[in-house]
């Protein structure tokens, strides 16, 4: 090893191959680990080519594990992991933490260049953006990019997750986003940006002069949350459910309050053919009791779900699970000395009726949160279907509370639907989805407006193509040709030719759109991007517009998924990670 290192102090050596300083304690262990991790495959050692290749393969798999499973770099120092690896391959020497981090950084640089090359080829992109605060109270801003690749496949790339220590003003956010767009070379390609409804986010997009639409999942969340909050009965049932679920989740033990009630529990147990130890049953945790009751009733053991304030879907799932576990929850609570009340029969009827009205919202939000399929074109038709489903529910006999909730949902949904149908980005995406076209719109007026808007966009594409394909004619000859040799009529003749050209372009756009709309819609299970790939020669100008509008996501869920993973990366065990390292790990986790 002394051929590759130089002693620079009694306790330090410097690597002659990379100039890195290492600790020295009268042995060469640290030198050997460093050499094997970083330089063994690059120097002519006694190792065979196959051994060098094997080490490189294992190093790559280790880096992939760190990235995909969000494992800490210190795992290479863990005794148990080291023993496990040595059993699998005794010849493989784990790299040091520093070497492993260097490998991750090298992989990040390679993946980023690959992603940039992919984004560079596309004609249009849409962005989603959101902010997140880590357990260290550090703010991060994430931006994801969505586009249609050359193989007509919808793809996405995480552009960055940058630390954001400055004030969260629209100007500061816009500055960071503009810098990211410039770095990735997409400043002129952005079709739309999707964010939540936070005022600073909305103002930021306005500052960037981009098209914008608010995350539809957040919009549905506001519709349902407002309906819950405006009705005191339903708000009370929701609070009651939260308290009940919290009691089950926090109660460590639950004793039977009296001998008579305990006998009653024994009777219930006998009726359901319980074979477990009854005395033990009286002192187990409430969660365990619920599990035992479910198993003895022949049900699959499932847990109660607690709602998350920022996601209405969790409220729906909490109430749905309570309805599903109505019998076992009642049996588990029987005989307990607690002030936690269970739902009455009439309250259960209200919850069941409300769940029936909320079910379409749940299905729609799940559908619109998809990242691998076209989603913006589904917003208008899905909201239309929700409105029809609510109208059908309104005709059924239900408790008065459920009827009132349904009416509130219909009113608020119509307001949102009217607004969303007027947004060009969503209406054009719907019109260019061969699954929906005109039938998805709630009114013929909105459909006609969308067709007019698409005709204008298509005419712009045709005009641009004409200008690109037309060679410039010398000004003198052009003037003579238009005016018959006289300059007096030049301006008038030029205006006439321009009007004629504009009319031809508009007619060509109208013909192409009407031919497309007259075709039968494809099946809802078919891929609209495959349709456009097969019809690109028949509708060349609409094909270009389809690549622009169908890449827009319906929600900002892609960013939320990034931050869900970020919570695993920046954990209590890894709370000293630098923001740059966090960004690299998340970038690789999302893109590699």
Coordinates of N, CA, C and O in Angstrom, one line a residue, residues 121-123 148-153 432 434 458 461-462 465 512 515-516 519 527-547:
X121 N -35.3 16.5 -26.9 CA -35.9 16.1 -28.2 C -37.4 16.4 -28.3 O -38.0 16.3 -29.4
X122 N -38.1 16.6 -27.2 CA -39.5 16.8 -27.2 C -39.9 18.2 -27.7 O -39.1 19.1 -27.5
X123 N -41.2 18.3 -28.2 CA -41.6 19.6 -28.7 C -42.3 20.4 -27.6 O -42.4 21.7 -27.8
X148 N -44.5 13.9 -24.1 CA -44.7 12.7 -24.9 C -43.4 12.4 -25.6 O -42.9 13.3 -26.4
X149 N -42.9 11.2 -25.4 CA -41.6 10.9 -26.1 C -41.8 10.6 -27.6 O -42.9 10.5 -28.1
X150 N -40.7 10.3 -28.3 CA -40.8 10.0 -29.7 C -41.5 8.7 -30.0 O -42.1 8.5 -31.0
X151 N -41.6 7.8 -29.0 CA -42.3 6.5 -29.2 C -43.8 6.7 -28.7 O -44.4 5.7 -28.5
X152 N -44.2 7.9 -28.6 CA -45.6 8.2 -28.3 C -46.0 7.7 -26.9 O -47.1 7.2 -26.6
X153 N -45.0 7.7 -26.0 CA -45.2 7.3 -24.6 C -45.1 8.5 -23.7 O -44.3 9.3 -23.8
X432 N -59.1 16.9 -28.0 CA -58.1 16.2 -28.8 C -57.9 14.8 -28.3 O -57.0 14.1 -28.8
X434 N -59.3 11.3 -28.6 CA -60.3 10.6 -29.4 C -61.3 9.8 -28.6 O -62.2 9.3 -29.2
X458 N -54.9 25.4 -34.6 CA -54.5 24.6 -35.8 C -54.1 25.5 -36.9 O -53.1 25.2 -37.7
X461 N -50.6 26.6 -36.4 CA -49.6 25.6 -36.8 C -49.4 25.5 -38.3 O -48.3 25.5 -38.8
X462 N -50.5 25.6 -39.1 CA -50.4 25.5 -40.5 C -49.7 26.7 -41.1 O -48.8 26.6 -41.9
X465 N -46.0 26.4 -40.4 CA -45.4 25.4 -41.3 C -45.2 26.0 -42.7 O -44.2 25.8 -43.4
X512 N -59.6 20.0 -41.5 CA -58.9 18.9 -40.8 C -59.6 18.6 -39.5 O -59.8 17.4 -39.1
X515 N -63.0 16.8 -40.1 CA -62.8 15.4 -40.5 C -62.4 14.5 -39.3 O -62.9 13.4 -39.2
X516 N -61.6 15.1 -38.4 CA -61.3 14.4 -37.2 C -62.5 14.2 -36.3 O -62.8 13.1 -35.7
X519 N -65.1 11.4 -37.2 CA -64.8 10.0 -37.0 C -65.4 9.5 -35.7 O -65.6 10.3 -34.7
X527 N -55.5 3.6 -26.0 CA -54.5 4.7 -25.6 C -54.6 5.8 -26.7 O -54.4 5.6 -27.9
X528 N -55.0 7.0 -26.3 CA -55.1 8.1 -27.2 C -53.8 8.5 -27.9 O -53.8 8.9 -29.1
X529 N -52.7 8.3 -27.2 CA -51.4 8.6 -27.9 C -51.1 7.6 -29.0 O -50.5 8.0 -30.0
X530 N -51.5 6.4 -28.8 CA -51.3 5.4 -29.9 C -52.2 5.8 -31.1 O -51.8 5.6 -32.3
X531 N -53.4 6.3 -30.8 CA -54.3 6.8 -31.9 C -53.6 7.8 -32.7 O -53.6 7.8 -34.0
X532 N -53.0 8.8 -32.1 CA -52.3 9.9 -32.8 C -51.1 9.4 -33.5 O -50.7 10.0 -34.6
X533 N -50.4 8.4 -33.0 CA -49.2 7.9 -33.7 C -49.7 7.2 -35.0 O -49.0 7.3 -36.0
X534 N -50.8 6.6 -35.0 CA -51.3 5.9 -36.2 C -52.0 6.9 -37.2 O -52.2 6.5 -38.3
X535 N -52.4 8.1 -36.7 CA -53.1 9.0 -37.6 C -52.3 10.3 -37.8 O -52.9 11.3 -38.2
X536 N -51.0 10.3 -37.6 CA -50.2 11.5 -37.7 C -50.1 12.0 -39.1 O -50.0 13.2 -39.4
X537 N -50.2 11.1 -40.1 CA -50.1 11.5 -41.5 C -51.5 12.0 -42.0 O -51.6 12.9 -42.9
X538 N -52.6 11.5 -41.4 CA -53.9 11.9 -41.8 C -54.2 13.3 -41.2 O -54.9 14.1 -41.8
X539 N -53.8 13.5 -39.9 CA -54.0 14.8 -39.2 C -52.7 15.4 -38.8 O -52.4 15.4 -37.5
X540 N -51.8 15.8 -39.7 CA -50.5 16.2 -39.3 C -50.5 17.4 -38.3 O -49.6 17.5 -37.4
X541 N -51.4 18.4 -38.5 CA -51.4 19.6 -37.7 C -52.0 19.3 -36.3 O -51.5 19.8 -35.3
X542 N -53.1 18.6 -36.3 CA -53.7 18.2 -35.0 C -52.8 17.3 -34.2 O -52.8 17.3 -33.0
X543 N -52.0 16.5 -34.9 CA -51.0 15.6 -34.2 C -50.0 16.4 -33.4 O -49.7 16.1 -32.2
X544 N -49.5 17.5 -34.0 CA -48.6 18.4 -33.3 C -49.2 19.0 -32.0 O -48.6 19.1 -31.0
X545 N -50.5 19.4 -32.2 CA -51.2 20.0 -31.0 C -51.5 18.9 -30.0 O -51.5 19.2 -28.8
X546 N -51.7 17.7 -30.4 CA -52.0 16.6 -29.4 C -50.8 16.4 -28.5 O -50.9 16.2 -27.3
X547 N -49.6 16.5 -29.1 CA -48.3 16.3 -28.3 C -48.2 17.4 -27.3 O -47.6 17.2 -26.2

